[in-house]
Amino acid sequence: MTVTDLVSYEDALASYDPVMGLEVHVELGTKTKMFCGCSTELKQDANSQTCPVCLGLPGALPVVNEIGVESAIKIGLALNCEIADWCRFARKNYFYPDMPKNFQTSQYDEPIAFNGYLDVQLEDGEIFRVQIERAHMEEDTGKSTHVGGATGRIHGASHSLLDYNRAGIPLIEIVTKPIEGAGARAPEVAKAYVAELRELIKALGVSDARMEMGQMRCDVNLSLRPNGTETFGTRSETKNVNSLRSVERAARFEIQRHAAVLSSGGTIVQETRHFHEEDGSTTAGRIKDNAEDYRYFPEPDLVPVAPSRDWVEELRKGLPELPRLRRARLKEEWGVSEHDMQSILNAGAVDLIVATIEAGAPADQARKWWMGELARNANETGRGLDELPITPEQVARVAALVAKGDLNDKLARQVIEGVLAGEGDPDTVVEKRGLKVVSDEGALSTAVDEAIAGNAAIADKIRGGKVAAAGALVGAVMKATRGQADAARVRELILEKLGVEG
Ligand code: ADP
Ligand code: MG
Ligand code: ZN
């Protein structure tokens, strides 16, 4: 199917009701792997972070990573799930070269967390509740690199390289119940859910959840049913979608594709699909019918996981404020609109602004610099705000210098520019560039006299009562002082000297 075979989004929704299921894999930020003591540090030589356990050598015995279990419980609690009293790992048996044990240690019918929900906020402010089926523990596979072909895919490659450093890194898989009732907003719900989940995971401190680094990836299951009917249609499963925007686009594309197939009398095949960033399309992967049989059975080499209720309650008490509620609180405290808050969130500026305020800046100043000058610079240089070489403390220092009257906005921008250019901290830049507001009355007075003398016609107009013309003289003084004069004081001086009331 080509993109032109799609039904328009509006037409698709006029006839069909989308049902979605989102499966999110999160790579935990533990120091060691899930079942052995190998480091999870990936920036090492291939296969250097391996041992008999994660290489699946005969006789090797796994041991559960306690931090992995703790992280899973925290995620489960934050998702309002029930936490199992007792559960086991299971072997999911299949062969693939990136998995040397020939089974993945996972959980099957006994997940550690189940029956929860996550409330997500849509762009219009509405809260949509996504029901959670389960969150379970498992391990990542190794990484294959296919060499010799044009595309980097296995087809056309001459050989493949295998790196098992990633094999055994702990993953939590979070699976939603079928998401119904989102209608045309299904793609938006999908994106908002993954965004909220990512914020939650970060707030819990269990993973950095960087989607661009594969630390969090989403499978988008989607089916359509005719409007007004109950029975679910056949789903497709678009695998490993790795950005928020792509999650939304994948859902949207599948709605249009399913509608095209169904409305022309075709049937949807239950299959996995690949998402393509270039044009937002998906293409068929492997057929996946329900007869797929992994011969799951309880893992005999690991003891069951039986978290005590005391431990669970202790973890519950330690949960951080939910990101959505924290955002609502900050929005109140900062006195910003929902729209502004959304922009701040999209810019990844929430934590930076919070830290800047903690460093002593007033909220409006902190917001102004991060969302103004710094956001512009980040945009222009293709960096995230958190990648800029300036700290919240430095931004707070600039705000303090403005508050003291040592800098005006224009000079403050130059100071920030200097810090970003690596010239040092704000005080050093002020010093080196000689950027101080001239408030020395003698110097200002001279500059004002010169401006009046050099602009006699304008000065006459002002004397004659045209106070608005003073702006031109202020401009002249600012120019002469390279922007370093205190503009308000300059204006006062001009009016004083010309004998008019402000
Ligand atoms: P699998 O292992 O085949 O991926 P899972 O149960 O782990 O199956 O995940 C399937 C996901 O798709 C779940 O989120 C589930 O709620 C959802 N789902 C199940 N049936 C449908 C359907 N017909 N249409 C859309 N989503 C569905
Ligand atoms: Mg799946
Ligand atoms: Zn190992």
XYZ file of C-alpha atoms and ligand atoms in Angstrom:
531
model
C 0.000 0.000 0.000
C 1.304 3.431 -0.854
C 0.588 6.594 1.052
C -1.852 7.704 -1.666
C -4.048 4.676 -0.916
C -4.910 6.141 2.464
C -8.367 7.354 3.355
C -8.333 10.928 4.678
C -8.237 11.130 8.451
C -11.649 12.795 8.614
C -13.253 10.200 6.356
C -11.703 7.373 8.383
C -13.184 8.762 11.597
C -16.556 9.360 9.965
C -16.952 5.587 9.548
C -14.687 3.957 12.127
C -13.842 4.062 15.819
C -10.180 3.448 16.722
C -9.108 1.147 19.572
C -5.503 1.323 20.695
C -3.135 -0.625 22.880
C 0.232 0.794 23.872
C 3.145 -1.351 25.009
C 6.047 0.667 26.352
C 9.460 -0.785 27.144
C 11.575 1.166 29.589
C 15.232 0.394 30.109
C 15.999 0.796 33.805
C 18.968 2.832 34.890
C 20.368 0.178 37.257
C 24.152 -0.101 37.544
C 24.127 -3.836 36.829
C 22.074 -6.153 34.660
C 18.829 -7.821 35.758
C 20.213 -11.276 36.492
C 23.989 -10.895 36.761
C 26.564 -8.425 38.024
C 27.660 -7.171 34.586
C 27.767 -3.421 34.128
C 24.999 -1.785 32.115
C 27.441 0.780 30.746
C 27.049 0.458 26.977
C 29.836 2.706 25.801
C 32.341 -0.141 26.031
C 33.943 -2.530 23.570
C 31.487 -5.019 22.111
C 30.956 -8.049 24.363
C 33.143 -6.655 27.128
C 30.203 -6.433 29.594
C 29.221 -10.084 29.571
C 29.473 -13.165 31.783
C 28.273 -16.783 31.686
C 24.795 -15.723 32.878
C 24.023 -13.109 30.236
C 25.749 -15.192 27.560
C 23.499 -18.125 28.477
C 26.333 -20.571 29.085
C 25.209 -23.973 30.405
C 25.046 -24.193 34.164
C 25.157 -20.448 34.797
C 22.690 -19.357 37.455
C 20.893 -15.998 37.435
C 20.209 -13.857 40.525
C 17.525 -11.146 40.579
C 18.642 -7.517 40.785
C 16.908 -6.012 43.825
C 17.002 -2.468 42.434
C 15.328 -3.828 39.299
C 12.462 -5.210 41.383
C 12.261 -2.031 43.442
C 12.061 0.074 40.276
C 9.295 -2.152 38.900
C 7.301 -1.756 42.121
C 7.764 2.022 42.078
C 6.533 2.183 38.492
C 3.583 -0.068 39.366
C 2.636 2.078 42.351
C 2.934 5.314 40.394
C 0.595 3.764 37.815
C -1.954 2.988 40.542
C -1.441 -0.748 40.067
C -1.865 -3.589 42.508
C 1.481 -5.112 43.427
C 1.680 -8.902 43.422
C 2.353 -10.592 46.799
C 4.125 -13.325 44.956
C 5.072 -13.686 41.345
C 7.527 -15.509 39.178
C 9.638 -14.974 36.137
C 8.833 -17.014 33.058
C 10.841 -18.224 30.097
C 9.686 -16.946 26.741
C 11.220 -19.438 24.375
C 12.340 -18.514 20.895
C 15.509 -18.467 18.874
C 17.236 -15.343 17.698
C 20.993 -14.792 17.523
C 20.858 -11.699 19.735
C 19.511 -13.857 22.569
C 22.068 -16.514 23.465
C 19.942 -18.327 26.068
C 17.280 -19.119 23.443
C 14.718 -17.750 25.831
C 14.036 -14.342 27.247
C 13.538 -14.173 30.984
C 10.266 -12.294 31.297
C 7.013 -12.462 33.207
C 3.875 -13.955 31.745
C 0.730 -14.658 33.691
C 2.189 -13.398 36.982
C 3.280 -9.807 36.426
C 4.635 -7.833 39.364
C 2.098 -5.021 38.846
C -1.387 -5.050 37.319
C -4.728 -3.236 37.068
C -3.741 0.377 37.199
C -4.339 3.605 35.349
C -2.585 6.785 34.313
C -4.424 10.071 33.884
C -3.064 12.117 31.012
C -3.839 15.661 30.079
C -4.789 16.506 26.500
C -4.007 19.784 24.780
C -7.411 21.275 25.569
C -6.851 20.542 29.252
C -9.154 17.521 29.397
C -7.977 14.579 31.494
C -8.121 11.189 29.775
C -7.733 8.053 31.893
C -5.670 5.279 30.298
C -6.204 1.900 31.979
C -3.091 -0.158 32.627
C -3.225 -3.907 32.157
C 0.167 -4.783 33.637
C 3.756 -3.790 34.184
C 6.223 -6.632 34.179
C 9.949 -7.213 34.452
C 12.073 -8.650 31.698
C 15.488 -8.329 30.120
C 16.780 -6.751 26.954
C 18.393 -8.716 24.143
C 21.801 -8.135 22.573
C 22.312 -5.959 19.541
C 22.837 -7.189 15.985
C 24.615 -5.088 13.396
C 24.046 -6.214 9.825
C 27.073 -5.461 7.679
C 27.616 -5.246 3.939
C 24.155 -4.202 2.771
C 23.011 -0.758 1.703
C 20.275 -0.349 4.307
C 21.793 -1.779 7.471
C 18.929 -4.290 7.518
C 19.470 -8.021 7.474
C 18.318 -8.304 3.864
C 21.278 -7.804 1.578
C 23.820 -7.976 4.391
C 26.886 -10.174 3.972
C 27.262 -10.927 7.661
C 26.081 -9.788 11.080
C 27.930 -8.761 14.208
C 26.577 -9.467 17.665
C 27.182 -7.451 20.789
C 25.797 -8.907 24.012
C 26.574 -5.910 26.220
C 22.870 -5.024 26.156
C 21.720 -8.607 26.790
C 20.241 -8.800 30.262
C 19.744 -5.075 30.867
C 16.536 -4.748 32.894
C 13.392 -3.678 31.092
C 9.951 -2.918 32.398
C 7.168 -3.472 29.908
C 4.028 -1.476 30.574
C 0.919 -2.593 28.699
C -2.341 -0.679 28.518
C -5.782 -2.191 28.373
C -7.507 -1.452 25.060
C -7.951 2.323 24.894
C -11.484 3.060 23.749
C -13.468 6.250 23.421
C -10.674 8.528 22.261
C -12.184 8.836 18.768
C -10.385 11.326 16.574
C -8.102 12.146 19.463
C -6.617 8.629 19.616
C -3.231 9.722 18.185
C -3.148 12.657 20.602
C -3.999 10.351 23.515
C -1.209 7.980 22.473
C 1.314 10.791 22.426
C 0.085 12.330 25.683
C 0.208 8.925 27.391
C 3.775 8.211 26.339
C 4.788 11.775 27.272
C 3.205 11.474 30.716
C 4.719 8.038 31.264
C 8.133 9.375 30.330
C 7.813 12.254 32.818
C 6.674 9.810 35.472
C 9.589 7.439 34.890
C 12.018 10.343 35.086
C 10.396 11.682 38.246
C 10.711 8.230 39.842
C 14.405 8.305 39.040
C 14.357 4.751 37.669
C 15.480 5.644 34.137
C 16.424 8.694 32.094
C 13.752 7.496 29.631
C 15.475 9.101 26.663
C 13.479 7.886 23.695
C 16.085 9.021 21.180
C 18.542 6.704 22.898
C 16.202 3.734 22.900
C 15.760 3.856 26.673
C 12.032 4.013 26.127
C 10.227 2.658 23.073
C 6.607 2.118 22.241
C 4.657 -0.480 20.259
C 1.430 0.997 18.938
C -1.407 -1.540 18.569
C -4.341 -0.238 16.606
C -7.610 -1.527 15.243
C -10.789 0.003 13.875
C -14.385 -1.035 14.345
C -17.366 0.441 12.516
C -18.817 3.365 14.465
C -21.517 2.223 16.845
C -20.254 -1.379 17.133
C -18.617 -3.080 20.097
C -16.455 -5.928 18.827
C -12.807 -5.055 18.337
C -11.363 -5.240 14.863
C -8.095 -6.979 14.030
C -5.068 -5.037 15.268
C -1.759 -4.170 13.743
C 1.250 -3.641 15.996
C 3.714 -0.957 14.923
C 6.948 -1.797 16.725
C 9.643 0.252 18.439
C 8.373 3.739 17.784
C 10.923 5.993 19.436
C 9.701 9.554 19.666
C 6.535 11.234 20.891
C 5.841 12.694 17.494
C 6.293 9.307 15.854
C 3.844 7.667 18.262
C 1.216 10.174 17.177
C 2.031 9.816 13.496
C 2.081 6.020 13.614
C -1.391 5.917 15.183
C -2.679 8.400 12.662
C -1.228 6.553 9.705
C -2.612 3.217 10.871
C -6.088 4.720 11.301
C -5.979 5.934 7.711
C -4.513 2.680 6.387
C -6.931 0.424 8.249
C -9.838 2.553 7.015
C -8.616 2.244 3.433
C -8.356 -1.546 3.675
C -11.671 -2.006 5.481
C -13.703 0.400 3.382
C -12.569 -1.289 0.187
C -13.776 -4.629 1.523
C -10.355 -5.951 2.531
C -9.295 -7.532 5.800
C -6.593 -6.406 8.187
C -3.877 -8.953 8.808
C -2.677 -9.264 12.400
C 0.962 -8.404 11.948
C 3.798 -6.306 13.265
C 4.700 -3.200 11.268
C 7.750 -0.972 10.917
C 7.427 2.794 11.256
C 9.324 5.076 8.863
C 10.378 8.491 10.146
C 10.885 9.933 6.657
C 7.236 9.957 5.635
C 5.400 8.742 8.739
C 4.281 5.535 7.031
C 4.343 1.932 8.241
C 5.150 -1.229 6.320
C 4.398 -4.870 7.059
C 6.701 -6.838 9.357
C 5.919 -10.386 10.384
C 2.531 -12.036 10.563
C 1.520 -12.433 14.172
C -1.508 -14.573 14.765
C -2.634 -15.671 18.184
C -1.242 -19.153 17.542
C 2.237 -17.767 18.202
C 3.551 -20.081 20.872
C 6.464 -19.186 23.085
C 6.016 -22.194 25.358
C 6.114 -19.939 28.397
C 6.864 -21.730 31.648
C 7.938 -20.545 35.114
C 11.668 -19.909 35.358
C 13.064 -22.713 37.532
C 16.423 -21.050 38.223
C 15.019 -17.975 39.959
C 13.214 -17.785 43.269
C 9.748 -16.223 43.154
C 9.528 -12.510 43.866
C 7.495 -11.926 47.022
C 7.761 -8.266 48.023
C 6.701 -7.761 51.649
C 3.784 -5.408 52.191
C 6.005 -3.301 54.439
C 8.453 -2.769 51.626
C 5.677 -1.911 49.174
C 4.169 0.608 51.592
C 7.546 2.137 52.261
C 8.055 2.585 48.520
C 4.576 4.048 48.181
C 5.392 6.660 50.843
C 8.529 7.614 48.972
C 6.788 8.267 45.645
C 7.421 11.739 44.237
C 4.667 14.176 43.340
C 3.043 13.048 40.081
C 4.323 15.087 37.118
C 0.826 16.159 36.067
C 0.007 17.432 39.563
C 3.414 19.045 39.883
C 2.823 20.848 36.590
C -0.569 22.054 37.817
C 1.029 23.321 41.032
C 3.853 25.113 39.205
C 1.376 26.643 36.758
C -0.442 28.169 39.753
C 2.753 29.299 41.451
C 4.161 30.881 38.320
C 0.829 32.372 37.306
C 1.027 31.184 33.700
C -1.647 30.035 31.279
C -2.205 26.402 30.315
C -0.804 27.249 26.901
C 2.371 28.781 28.338
C 2.797 25.812 30.649
C 2.516 23.498 27.665
C 5.202 25.472 25.826
C 7.459 25.308 28.868
C 6.936 21.567 29.037
C 7.541 21.073 25.320
C 10.729 23.099 25.573
C 11.928 20.815 28.385
C 12.277 23.884 30.584
C 10.261 22.908 33.683
C 13.128 21.577 35.775
C 15.515 24.304 34.602
C 13.089 27.025 35.611
C 12.478 25.345 38.967
C 16.233 25.145 39.584
C 16.686 28.793 38.570
C 14.009 29.856 41.039
C 15.657 27.697 43.708
C 18.868 29.575 42.958
C 17.120 32.796 43.905
C 15.539 34.193 40.724
C 11.945 35.444 40.692
C 9.669 33.074 38.718
C 8.931 35.521 35.920
C 12.628 36.226 35.372
C 13.541 32.526 35.363
C 10.800 31.827 32.860
C 11.629 34.823 30.726
C 15.274 33.897 30.187
C 14.784 30.180 29.616
C 11.813 30.627 27.300
C 13.225 33.713 25.537
C 16.885 34.237 24.902
C 17.965 30.710 25.830
C 15.186 28.914 23.947
C 16.078 30.957 20.877
C 19.728 30.021 21.183
C 18.879 26.347 21.715
C 16.685 26.422 18.631
C 19.258 28.116 16.478
C 22.016 25.743 17.505
C 19.868 22.608 17.439
C 20.421 21.795 21.097
C 18.127 20.991 23.962
C 17.866 23.650 26.684
C 19.573 21.237 29.071
C 22.495 20.955 26.674
C 23.271 24.675 26.688
C 26.515 25.532 28.491
C 24.772 27.653 31.097
C 23.498 26.596 34.511
C 20.330 27.624 36.372
C 22.620 29.259 38.961
C 24.192 31.410 36.239
C 20.781 32.423 34.898
C 19.737 33.308 38.443
C 22.880 35.442 38.787
C 21.982 37.363 35.612
C 18.473 37.915 36.996
C 19.984 39.182 40.266
C 22.209 41.644 38.390
C 19.145 42.925 36.535
C 17.217 43.246 39.788
C 20.087 45.207 41.361
C 20.063 47.598 38.422
C 23.588 46.598 37.379
C 22.293 45.258 34.083
C 19.396 46.195 31.874
C 17.749 43.624 29.609
C 19.894 44.428 26.660
C 23.111 44.064 28.640
C 21.779 40.914 30.300
C 21.334 39.375 26.882
C 24.957 40.148 26.102
C 26.032 38.562 29.375
C 24.099 35.414 28.523
C 25.629 35.409 25.083
C 29.060 35.616 26.714
C 28.349 32.744 29.108
C 27.098 30.603 26.207
C 30.244 31.481 24.264
C 32.334 30.084 27.090
C 33.649 33.423 28.344
C 33.020 32.486 31.961
C 30.321 33.024 34.547
C 28.096 36.129 34.437
C 30.304 38.278 36.681
C 33.366 37.437 34.613
C 31.564 38.313 31.371
C 30.343 41.620 32.856
C 33.896 42.385 33.863
C 35.599 41.291 30.642
C 33.116 42.935 28.291
C 32.692 46.007 30.473
C 28.916 45.566 30.580
C 27.597 47.654 33.416
C 24.681 50.014 33.400
C 26.050 53.552 33.565
C 24.215 55.061 36.487
C 26.988 57.433 37.429
C 25.134 60.756 37.337
C 28.102 62.741 36.065
C 28.627 60.494 33.044
C 24.917 60.325 32.314
C 24.525 64.070 32.586
C 27.325 64.648 30.094
C 25.842 62.121 27.669
C 22.422 63.788 27.939
C 23.917 67.253 27.372
C 25.657 65.961 24.272
C 22.479 64.382 22.963
C 20.531 67.621 23.470
C 23.226 69.650 21.774
C 23.392 67.246 18.854
C 19.625 67.152 18.335
C 18.546 70.744 18.755
C 15.359 70.451 16.692
C 14.085 67.530 18.728
C 15.041 69.268 21.967
C 12.989 72.295 20.903
C 9.963 70.125 20.220
C 10.233 68.647 23.692
C 10.569 72.085 25.239
C 7.430 73.019 23.328
C 5.565 70.195 25.123
C 6.001 67.202 22.785
C 7.167 64.885 25.546
C 6.819 61.822 23.314
C 9.790 63.046 21.283
C 12.032 62.357 24.290
C 12.304 58.747 23.090
C 14.558 59.858 20.246
C 16.949 61.534 22.673
C 16.908 58.528 24.993
C 17.822 56.460 21.939
C 20.720 58.781 21.149
C 22.060 58.503 24.689
C 21.693 54.714 24.680
C 23.572 54.581 21.411
C 26.336 56.806 22.689
C 26.697 54.650 25.823
C 26.531 51.379 23.884
C 23.282 50.488 25.607
C 24.797 50.768 29.038
C 22.797 53.694 30.346
C 19.828 53.298 32.661
C 17.127 54.295 30.171
C 14.559 55.394 32.756
C 17.038 57.696 34.471
C 18.151 59.105 31.100
C 14.585 60.058 30.285
C 14.166 61.787 33.618
C 17.359 63.749 33.080
C 16.337 64.861 29.594
C 12.983 66.164 30.780
C 14.596 67.811 33.795
C 17.197 69.593 31.679
C 14.590 70.745 29.137
C 12.348 71.991 31.911
C 9.288 69.875 31.155
C 7.195 67.636 33.352
C 7.305 63.830 32.574
P 1.230 -9.037 22.291
O 2.132 -9.843 23.129
O 0.648 -9.758 21.136
O 1.839 -7.758 21.881
P -0.111 -7.825 24.472
O -1.327 -8.275 25.202
O 1.170 -7.775 25.195
O -0.034 -8.721 23.190
O -0.364 -6.367 23.916
C -1.418 -6.079 23.067
C -1.838 -4.643 23.273
O -2.840 -4.319 22.329
C -2.453 -4.374 24.622
O -2.200 -3.041 24.973
C -3.936 -4.581 24.370
O -4.730 -3.827 25.238
C -4.091 -4.068 22.974
N -5.107 -4.720 22.160
C -5.552 -5.988 22.247
N -6.468 -6.227 21.300
C -6.596 -5.084 20.579
C -7.372 -4.700 19.448
N -8.185 -5.538 18.846
N -7.228 -3.449 18.997
C -6.385 -2.591 19.569
N -5.632 -2.888 20.620
C -5.725 -4.119 21.126
Mg 3.288 -6.684 21.770
Zn 26.426 -10.875 32.749
